[in-house]
Amino acid sequence: MTTPRPQAPWSCPICGRPTEGPADALAHGREKHPAVLPAALTIAQRLDLIATLADEAQLTVGHPNPDGPQQTRRGHAPAGRAPADLAAIDLAAPADDDHPDRPLSLLVECSRLCWDATPLDVHQAHPQPDPPCTLATEARWLAGFWPAAQPWLDLVDYDWIEDNTRAILARLAAATRTRPRPVHHCPACGEPLADAAGGWLWCRACGAEHPGPERLAEQWRRKPPMATADLAAALHINPNRIHTWRWRGLIEPDHTEAGVTYWRPLDVIALLWPETLEAA
């Protein structure tokens, strides 16, 4: 009788959290390091996410992108995916590069506005962090300082911080390949859909309700393979999108019958809404 080999403990390379097995690792990744940005964030939540993505960008800069557009070599053989883009290179610039449009410079200016607006007793309760100043350390400090500083800010400074934390997060999302949450449109009228209770999406324009990604995934989990045109019509996407995923090596057909290609619906849904599904 062979004794199963115990699995080596694994810790998250981004935040260092230990995990208790593959399922726990997947759950941690989806919750703490999502591949898709949340639909709506407060400034405090945005600052927390800026710190997390800054750590991730520092770890992954210069490495191949695991889920980005492929380059093509001669002979049409797929090559390695594009490495980190200019956004990641900019994030890795030296701390003494104080160009006013750099994410770190913008974040430091957010901190300065909060610091200048607050009285001495608030300063004493929130001492500034020790150098070196990085995106991650500055974002974590400002996230802790923000609840005390927010009531003292005038509307102009508040709006400036709102706009620039959005801009910083967008730059970090580009550097780490964190995609914005997809906007779903009503199949009936084409207007954007809003989240509703129970995994449904609601159209404010015509009042129609449609199943959201989570509900769709549950409905389609055990469906048999479907032809390209039928599956694309059912999910309200262009059939060429499925073929593009196949060309990029992200999906494989279940089988081909009489010249018609059949796909597993859940494979396609997992690419449409990766944040809603566990890796299969």
Short mmCIF file of the C-alpha atoms (twelve columns), coordinates in Angstrom:
data_MODEL
# 
_entry.id   MODEL 
# 
loop_
_atom_site.group_PDB 
_atom_site.id 
_atom_site.type_symbol 
_atom_site.label_atom_id 
_atom_site.label_alt_id 
_atom_site.label_comp_id 
_atom_site.label_asym_id 
_atom_site.label_seq_id 
_atom_site.Cartn_x 
_atom_site.Cartn_y 
_atom_site.Cartn_z 
_atom_site.pdbx_PDB_model_num 
ATOM 1   C CA . MET A 1   0.000   0.000  0.000   1 
ATOM 2   C CA . THR A 2   1.398   3.346  -1.057  1 
ATOM 3   C CA . THR A 3   1.192   6.181  1.417   1 
ATOM 4   C CA . PRO A 4   0.153   9.421  -0.289  1 
ATOM 5   C CA . ARG A 5   2.870   12.036 -0.254  1 
ATOM 6   C CA . PRO A 6   1.904   15.003 1.944   1 
ATOM 7   C CA . GLN A 7   1.506   18.264 0.078   1 
ATOM 8   C CA . ALA A 8   4.052   20.954 0.815   1 
ATOM 9   C CA . PRO A 9   2.562   24.032 2.524   1 
ATOM 10  C CA . TRP A 10  1.936   26.919 0.153   1 
ATOM 11  C CA . SER A 11  1.842   30.620 0.964   1 
ATOM 12  C CA . CYS A 12  0.510   33.375 -1.255  1 
ATOM 13  C CA . PRO A 13  3.486   34.982 -3.069  1 
ATOM 14  C CA . ILE A 14  1.768   38.386 -2.979  1 
ATOM 15  C CA . CYS A 15  0.617   38.785 0.623   1 
ATOM 16  C CA . GLY A 16  2.305   35.806 2.321   1 
ATOM 17  C CA . ARG A 17  -0.899  34.292 3.708   1 
ATOM 18  C CA . PRO A 18  -0.536  30.522 4.298   1 
ATOM 19  C CA . THR A 19  -3.180  28.308 2.708   1 
ATOM 20  C CA . GLU A 20  -4.541  24.942 3.734   1 
ATOM 21  C CA . GLY A 21  -4.785  23.322 0.326   1 
ATOM 22  C CA . PRO A 22  -5.705  23.961 -3.328  1 
ATOM 23  C CA . ALA A 23  -9.325  24.905 -2.578  1 
ATOM 24  C CA . ASP A 24  -8.249  27.398 0.082   1 
ATOM 25  C CA . ALA A 25  -5.625  28.849 -2.274  1 
ATOM 26  C CA . LEU A 26  -8.237  29.349 -5.010  1 
ATOM 27  C CA . ALA A 27  -10.674 30.957 -2.574  1 
ATOM 28  C CA . HIS A 28  -7.960  33.283 -1.249  1 
ATOM 29  C CA . GLY A 29  -6.945  34.330 -4.756  1 
ATOM 30  C CA . ARG A 30  -10.515 35.114 -5.789  1 
ATOM 31  C CA . GLU A 31  -11.235 37.106 -2.624  1 
ATOM 32  C CA . LYS A 32  -7.971  38.993 -2.041  1 
ATOM 33  C CA . HIS A 33  -6.365  39.117 -5.509  1 
ATOM 34  C CA . PRO A 34  -9.266  39.147 -7.981  1 
ATOM 35  C CA . ALA A 35  -8.687  39.187 -11.725 1 
ATOM 36  C CA . VAL A 36  -11.553 41.663 -12.134 1 
ATOM 37  C CA . LEU A 37  -11.995 44.996 -10.366 1 
ATOM 38  C CA . PRO A 38  -15.072 45.322 -8.123  1 
ATOM 39  C CA . ALA A 39  -18.031 47.144 -9.633  1 
ATOM 40  C CA . ALA A 40  -17.977 50.094 -7.186  1 
ATOM 41  C CA . LEU A 41  -15.455 51.184 -4.577  1 
ATOM 42  C CA . THR A 42  -15.297 53.842 -1.897  1 
ATOM 43  C CA . ILE A 43  -12.075 55.834 -1.553  1 
ATOM 44  C CA . ALA A 44  -11.091 53.734 1.475   1 
ATOM 45  C CA . GLN A 45  -11.659 50.489 -0.439  1 
ATOM 46  C CA . ARG A 46  -9.769  51.904 -3.405  1 
ATOM 47  C CA . LEU A 47  -6.757  52.719 -1.216  1 
ATOM 48  C CA . ASP A 48  -6.709  49.162 0.166   1 
ATOM 49  C CA . LEU A 49  -6.809  47.765 -3.372  1 
ATOM 50  C CA . ILE A 50  -4.084  50.176 -4.534  1 
ATOM 51  C CA . ALA A 51  -1.783  48.792 -1.828  1 
ATOM 52  C CA . THR A 52  -2.561  45.191 -2.806  1 
ATOM 53  C CA . LEU A 53  -2.071  45.770 -6.539  1 
ATOM 54  C CA . ALA A 54  1.116   47.762 -5.921  1 
ATOM 55  C CA . ASP A 55  2.597   44.730 -4.164  1 
ATOM 56  C CA . GLU A 56  1.472   42.515 -7.034  1 
ATOM 57  C CA . ALA A 57  2.915   44.871 -9.659  1 
ATOM 58  C CA . GLN A 58  6.265   44.894 -7.861  1 
ATOM 59  C CA . LEU A 59  6.349   41.082 -7.872  1 
ATOM 60  C CA . THR A 60  5.237   40.594 -11.473 1 
ATOM 61  C CA . VAL A 61  6.914   43.445 -13.370 1 
ATOM 62  C CA . GLY A 62  8.882   42.070 -16.305 1 
ATOM 63  C CA . HIS A 63  7.259   38.634 -16.171 1 
ATOM 64  C CA . PRO A 64  5.111   37.167 -18.968 1 
ATOM 65  C CA . ASN A 65  1.426   37.907 -18.891 1 
ATOM 66  C CA . PRO A 66  -0.486  34.658 -18.228 1 
ATOM 67  C CA . ASP A 67  -3.725  35.876 -19.810 1 
ATOM 68  C CA . GLY A 68  -2.958  38.612 -22.292 1 
ATOM 69  C CA . PRO A 69  -2.773  38.955 -26.058 1 
ATOM 70  C CA . GLN A 70  -0.268  36.635 -27.659 1 
ATOM 71  C CA . GLN A 71  2.473   37.716 -29.983 1 
ATOM 72  C CA . THR A 72  2.946   35.758 -33.205 1 
ATOM 73  C CA . ARG A 73  6.252   34.585 -34.609 1 
ATOM 74  C CA . ARG A 74  7.012   33.741 -38.205 1 
ATOM 75  C CA . GLY A 75  5.158   30.688 -39.363 1 
ATOM 76  C CA . HIS A 76  2.138   31.662 -37.229 1 
ATOM 77  C CA . ALA A 77  3.422   29.748 -34.198 1 
ATOM 78  C CA . PRO A 78  2.207   31.329 -30.950 1 
ATOM 79  C CA . ALA A 79  5.013   33.067 -29.080 1 
ATOM 80  C CA . GLY A 80  5.258   34.082 -25.450 1 
ATOM 81  C CA . ARG A 81  2.694   36.588 -24.321 1 
ATOM 82  C CA . ALA A 82  3.686   40.209 -23.998 1 
ATOM 83  C CA . PRO A 83  5.648   41.056 -20.832 1 
ATOM 84  C CA . ALA A 84  4.714   43.823 -18.433 1 
ATOM 85  C CA . ASP A 85  3.671   46.980 -20.252 1 
ATOM 86  C CA . LEU A 86  4.774   50.575 -19.862 1 
ATOM 87  C CA . ALA A 87  2.411   51.057 -16.914 1 
ATOM 88  C CA . ALA A 88  4.297   48.448 -14.913 1 
ATOM 89  C CA . ILE A 89  7.666   49.886 -15.930 1 
ATOM 90  C CA . ASP A 90  6.518   53.323 -14.763 1 
ATOM 91  C CA . LEU A 91  5.425   51.880 -11.427 1 
ATOM 92  C CA . ALA A 92  8.876   50.374 -10.963 1 
ATOM 93  C CA . ALA A 93  10.639  53.732 -11.430 1 
ATOM 94  C CA . PRO A 94  12.918  54.896 -8.598  1 
ATOM 95  C CA . ALA A 95  11.239  56.496 -5.598  1 
ATOM 96  C CA . ASP A 96  13.176  59.741 -6.139  1 
ATOM 97  C CA . ASP A 97  11.541  60.221 -9.555  1 
ATOM 98  C CA . ASP A 98  8.975   62.832 -8.496  1 
ATOM 99  C CA . HIS A 99  7.303   63.486 -11.862 1 
ATOM 100 C CA . PRO A 100 3.886   64.977 -10.973 1 
ATOM 101 C CA . ASP A 101 1.944   62.479 -13.099 1 
ATOM 102 C CA . ARG A 102 3.514   59.366 -11.602 1 
ATOM 103 C CA . PRO A 103 1.104   57.289 -9.485  1 
ATOM 104 C CA . LEU A 104 3.284   57.686 -6.394  1 
ATOM 105 C CA . SER A 105 3.446   61.468 -6.838  1 
ATOM 106 C CA . LEU A 106 -0.338  61.641 -7.187  1 
ATOM 107 C CA . LEU A 107 -0.853  59.493 -4.100  1 
ATOM 108 C CA . VAL A 108 1.582   61.580 -2.038  1 
ATOM 109 C CA . GLU A 109 -0.359  64.677 -3.076  1 
ATOM 110 C CA . CYS A 110 -3.567  62.992 -1.840  1 
ATOM 111 C CA . SER A 111 -1.847  62.397 1.490   1 
ATOM 112 C CA . ARG A 112 -0.612  66.002 1.637   1 
ATOM 113 C CA . LEU A 113 -4.124  67.366 1.102   1 
ATOM 114 C CA . CYS A 114 -5.417  65.207 3.946   1 
ATOM 115 C CA . TRP A 115 -2.505  66.134 6.223   1 
ATOM 116 C CA . ASP A 116 -2.840  69.873 5.602   1 
ATOM 117 C CA . ALA A 117 -6.580  69.779 6.290   1 
ATOM 118 C CA . THR A 118 -6.381  68.029 9.670   1 
ATOM 119 C CA . PRO A 119 -5.426  69.410 13.117  1 
ATOM 120 C CA . LEU A 120 -2.447  68.465 15.280  1 
ATOM 121 C CA . ASP A 121 -4.261  65.906 17.435  1 
ATOM 122 C CA . VAL A 122 -5.188  63.928 14.302  1 
ATOM 123 C CA . HIS A 123 -1.539  64.064 13.167  1 
ATOM 124 C CA . GLN A 124 -0.385  62.697 16.507  1 
ATOM 125 C CA . ALA A 125 -2.784  59.757 16.216  1 
ATOM 126 C CA . HIS A 126 -1.550  58.949 12.694  1 
ATOM 127 C CA . PRO A 127 2.238   59.469 12.429  1 
ATOM 128 C CA . GLN A 128 3.589   59.431 8.910   1 
ATOM 129 C CA . PRO A 129 5.337   56.233 7.750   1 
ATOM 130 C CA . ASP A 130 9.106   55.892 7.709   1 
ATOM 131 C CA . PRO A 131 10.949  56.010 4.365   1 
ATOM 132 C CA . PRO A 132 11.304  54.660 1.771   1 
ATOM 133 C CA . CYS A 133 7.993   55.855 0.414   1 
ATOM 134 C CA . THR A 134 6.343   53.383 -1.975  1 
ATOM 135 C CA . LEU A 135 2.897   53.098 -3.480  1 
ATOM 136 C CA . ALA A 136 2.038   50.226 -1.145  1 
ATOM 137 C CA . THR A 137 3.249   51.875 2.079   1 
ATOM 138 C CA . GLU A 138 1.713   55.246 1.218   1 
ATOM 139 C CA . ALA A 139 -1.635  53.686 0.256   1 
ATOM 140 C CA . ARG A 140 -1.794  51.644 3.470   1 
ATOM 141 C CA . TRP A 141 -0.965  54.680 5.598   1 
ATOM 142 C CA . LEU A 142 -3.519  56.865 3.816   1 
ATOM 143 C CA . ALA A 143 -6.165  54.122 4.103   1 
ATOM 144 C CA . GLY A 144 -5.714  54.222 7.885   1 
ATOM 145 C CA . PHE A 145 -5.630  58.029 7.971   1 
ATOM 146 C CA . TRP A 146 -8.572  58.541 5.627   1 
ATOM 147 C CA . PRO A 147 -11.493 58.079 8.107   1 
ATOM 148 C CA . ALA A 148 -10.038 60.765 10.381  1 
ATOM 149 C CA . ALA A 149 -9.126  63.129 7.529   1 
ATOM 150 C CA . GLN A 150 -12.275 62.885 5.431   1 
ATOM 151 C CA . PRO A 151 -14.499 65.154 7.616   1 
ATOM 152 C CA . TRP A 152 -11.919 67.970 7.432   1 
ATOM 153 C CA . LEU A 153 -11.612 68.074 3.639   1 
ATOM 154 C CA . ASP A 154 -13.381 70.649 1.511   1 
ATOM 155 C CA . LEU A 155 -15.332 69.435 -1.520  1 
ATOM 156 C CA . VAL A 156 -12.681 70.466 -4.064  1 
ATOM 157 C CA . ASP A 157 -9.925  68.469 -2.340  1 
ATOM 158 C CA . TYR A 158 -12.265 65.509 -1.803  1 
ATOM 159 C CA . ASP A 159 -13.120 65.433 -5.520  1 
ATOM 160 C CA . TRP A 160 -9.421  65.709 -6.436  1 
ATOM 161 C CA . ILE A 161 -8.607  62.699 -4.247  1 
ATOM 162 C CA . GLU A 162 -11.587 60.803 -5.683  1 
ATOM 163 C CA . ASP A 163 -10.460 61.408 -9.271  1 
ATOM 164 C CA . ASN A 164 -6.791  60.670 -8.694  1 
ATOM 165 C CA . THR A 165 -7.254  57.493 -6.654  1 
ATOM 166 C CA . ARG A 166 -9.390  56.276 -9.571  1 
ATOM 167 C CA . ALA A 167 -6.582  57.168 -11.980 1 
ATOM 168 C CA . ILE A 168 -3.939  55.452 -9.822  1 
ATOM 169 C CA . LEU A 169 -6.040  52.307 -9.546  1 
ATOM 170 C CA . ALA A 170 -6.571  52.258 -13.311 1 
ATOM 171 C CA . ARG A 171 -2.790  52.442 -13.887 1 
ATOM 172 C CA . LEU A 172 -2.199  49.626 -11.391 1 
ATOM 173 C CA . ALA A 173 -4.953  47.535 -12.948 1 
ATOM 174 C CA . ALA A 174 -3.270  47.912 -16.339 1 
ATOM 175 C CA . ALA A 175 0.103   46.955 -14.873 1 
ATOM 176 C CA . THR A 176 -1.248  43.813 -13.175 1 
ATOM 177 C CA . ARG A 177 -3.735  42.841 -15.920 1 
ATOM 178 C CA . THR A 178 -6.651  43.296 -13.538 1 
ATOM 179 C CA . ARG A 179 -9.627  43.810 -15.818 1 
ATOM 180 C CA . PRO A 180 -12.470 46.234 -15.168 1 
ATOM 181 C CA . ARG A 181 -15.724 44.520 -14.299 1 
ATOM 182 C CA . PRO A 182 -17.638 43.892 -17.540 1 
ATOM 183 C CA . VAL A 183 -20.715 45.981 -18.244 1 
ATOM 184 C CA . HIS A 184 -23.604 43.739 -19.276 1 
ATOM 185 C CA . HIS A 185 -26.236 45.106 -21.645 1 
ATOM 186 C CA . CYS A 186 -29.905 44.269 -21.919 1 
ATOM 187 C CA . PRO A 187 -30.568 41.844 -24.805 1 
ATOM 188 C CA . ALA A 188 -33.938 43.537 -25.348 1 
ATOM 189 C CA . CYS A 189 -32.998 47.233 -25.553 1 
ATOM 190 C CA . GLY A 190 -29.194 47.341 -25.345 1 
ATOM 191 C CA . GLU A 191 -29.008 49.538 -22.218 1 
ATOM 192 C CA . PRO A 192 -26.561 48.728 -19.362 1 
ATOM 193 C CA . LEU A 193 -27.808 46.318 -16.701 1 
ATOM 194 C CA . ALA A 194 -27.606 46.932 -12.948 1 
ATOM 195 C CA . ASP A 195 -26.996 44.301 -10.267 1 
ATOM 196 C CA . ALA A 196 -30.120 43.032 -8.503  1 
ATOM 197 C CA . ALA A 197 -30.708 40.586 -5.657  1 
ATOM 198 C CA . GLY A 198 -30.328 36.846 -6.100  1 
ATOM 199 C CA . GLY A 199 -27.795 36.967 -8.928  1 
ATOM 200 C CA . TRP A 200 -30.109 38.776 -11.344 1 
ATOM 201 C CA . LEU A 201 -29.424 41.814 -13.542 1 
ATOM 202 C CA . TRP A 202 -32.031 44.545 -13.966 1 
ATOM 203 C CA . CYS A 203 -32.521 46.967 -16.849 1 
ATOM 204 C CA . ARG A 204 -33.508 50.435 -15.654 1 
ATOM 205 C CA . ALA A 205 -34.624 51.403 -19.162 1 
ATOM 206 C CA . CYS A 206 -37.193 48.696 -19.932 1 
ATOM 207 C CA . GLY A 207 -37.550 46.977 -16.548 1 
ATOM 208 C CA . ALA A 208 -36.517 43.535 -17.811 1 
ATOM 209 C CA . GLU A 209 -34.659 41.101 -15.555 1 
ATOM 210 C CA . HIS A 210 -31.950 38.758 -16.811 1 
ATOM 211 C CA . PRO A 211 -29.850 36.103 -15.064 1 
ATOM 212 C CA . GLY A 212 -26.447 37.398 -14.001 1 
ATOM 213 C CA . PRO A 213 -23.106 35.580 -14.404 1 
ATOM 214 C CA . GLU A 214 -23.423 33.530 -11.204 1 
ATOM 215 C CA . ARG A 215 -26.966 32.405 -12.004 1 
ATOM 216 C CA . LEU A 216 -26.022 31.659 -15.614 1 
ATOM 217 C CA . ALA A 217 -23.089 29.561 -14.459 1 
ATOM 218 C CA . GLU A 218 -25.358 27.498 -12.216 1 
ATOM 219 C CA . GLN A 219 -27.931 27.059 -14.976 1 
ATOM 220 C CA . TRP A 220 -25.348 25.984 -17.556 1 
ATOM 221 C CA . ARG A 221 -23.098 23.883 -15.363 1 
ATOM 222 C CA . ARG A 222 -24.505 20.547 -16.581 1 
ATOM 223 C CA . LYS A 223 -25.668 21.543 -20.054 1 
ATOM 224 C CA . PRO A 224 -24.422 19.361 -22.957 1 
ATOM 225 C CA . PRO A 225 -22.027 20.775 -25.587 1 
ATOM 226 C CA . MET A 226 -23.570 23.256 -28.013 1 
ATOM 227 C CA . ALA A 227 -22.755 24.435 -31.525 1 
ATOM 228 C CA . THR A 228 -20.898 27.728 -31.834 1 
ATOM 229 C CA . ALA A 229 -23.811 29.735 -33.248 1 
ATOM 230 C CA . ASP A 230 -26.346 28.356 -30.761 1 
ATOM 231 C CA . LEU A 231 -24.115 28.948 -27.742 1 
ATOM 232 C CA . ALA A 232 -23.170 32.466 -28.859 1 
ATOM 233 C CA . ALA A 233 -26.838 33.349 -29.377 1 
ATOM 234 C CA . ALA A 234 -27.798 31.969 -25.959 1 
ATOM 235 C CA . LEU A 235 -25.073 34.025 -24.234 1 
ATOM 236 C CA . HIS A 236 -25.600 37.134 -26.413 1 
ATOM 237 C CA . ILE A 237 -22.022 37.262 -27.710 1 
ATOM 238 C CA . ASN A 238 -20.442 37.304 -31.169 1 
ATOM 239 C CA . PRO A 239 -19.464 33.785 -32.352 1 
ATOM 240 C CA . ASN A 240 -16.097 35.188 -33.458 1 
ATOM 241 C CA . ARG A 241 -15.280 35.793 -29.804 1 
ATOM 242 C CA . ILE A 242 -15.286 32.031 -29.156 1 
ATOM 243 C CA . HIS A 243 -13.060 31.418 -32.184 1 
ATOM 244 C CA . THR A 244 -10.651 34.116 -30.978 1 
ATOM 245 C CA . TRP A 245 -10.359 32.411 -27.581 1 
ATOM 246 C CA . ARG A 246 -9.591  29.144 -29.353 1 
ATOM 247 C CA . TRP A 247 -6.891  30.792 -31.480 1 
ATOM 248 C CA . ARG A 248 -5.310  32.218 -28.313 1 
ATOM 249 C CA . GLY A 249 -5.276  28.756 -26.753 1 
ATOM 250 C CA . LEU A 250 -7.731  29.675 -23.986 1 
ATOM 251 C CA . ILE A 251 -10.425 27.154 -24.926 1 
ATOM 252 C CA . GLU A 252 -10.736 23.872 -26.804 1 
ATOM 253 C CA . PRO A 253 -13.877 22.484 -28.477 1 
ATOM 254 C CA . ASP A 254 -15.589 19.449 -27.046 1 
ATOM 255 C CA . HIS A 255 -15.889 17.837 -30.479 1 
ATOM 256 C CA . THR A 256 -16.612 18.529 -34.151 1 
ATOM 257 C CA . GLU A 257 -19.501 16.832 -35.912 1 
ATOM 258 C CA . ALA A 258 -20.328 17.184 -39.624 1 
ATOM 259 C CA . GLY A 259 -18.173 20.308 -39.815 1 
ATOM 260 C CA . VAL A 260 -19.907 21.938 -36.833 1 
ATOM 261 C CA . THR A 261 -17.838 22.698 -33.723 1 
ATOM 262 C CA . TYR A 262 -19.379 22.044 -30.312 1 
ATOM 263 C CA . TRP A 263 -18.287 23.711 -27.056 1 
ATOM 264 C CA . ARG A 264 -18.881 23.079 -23.379 1 
ATOM 265 C CA . PRO A 265 -21.026 26.037 -22.239 1 
ATOM 266 C CA . LEU A 266 -19.292 26.335 -18.881 1 
ATOM 267 C CA . ASP A 267 -15.893 26.736 -20.584 1 
ATOM 268 C CA . VAL A 268 -17.200 29.771 -22.455 1 
ATOM 269 C CA . ILE A 269 -18.912 31.223 -19.370 1 
ATOM 270 C CA . ALA A 270 -15.661 30.839 -17.411 1 
ATOM 271 C CA . LEU A 271 -13.947 33.115 -19.952 1 
ATOM 272 C CA . LEU A 272 -16.821 35.601 -20.039 1 
ATOM 273 C CA . TRP A 273 -17.035 35.955 -16.258 1 
ATOM 274 C CA . PRO A 274 -13.887 34.471 -14.699 1 
ATOM 275 C CA . GLU A 275 -14.544 36.134 -11.349 1 
ATOM 276 C CA . THR A 276 -17.682 34.038 -10.800 1 
ATOM 277 C CA . LEU A 277 -16.326 30.543 -11.341 1 
ATOM 278 C CA . GLU A 278 -13.830 28.267 -9.695  1 
ATOM 279 C CA . ALA A 279 -11.105 26.966 -11.979 1 
ATOM 280 C CA . ALA A 280 -12.352 23.727 -13.513 1 
# 
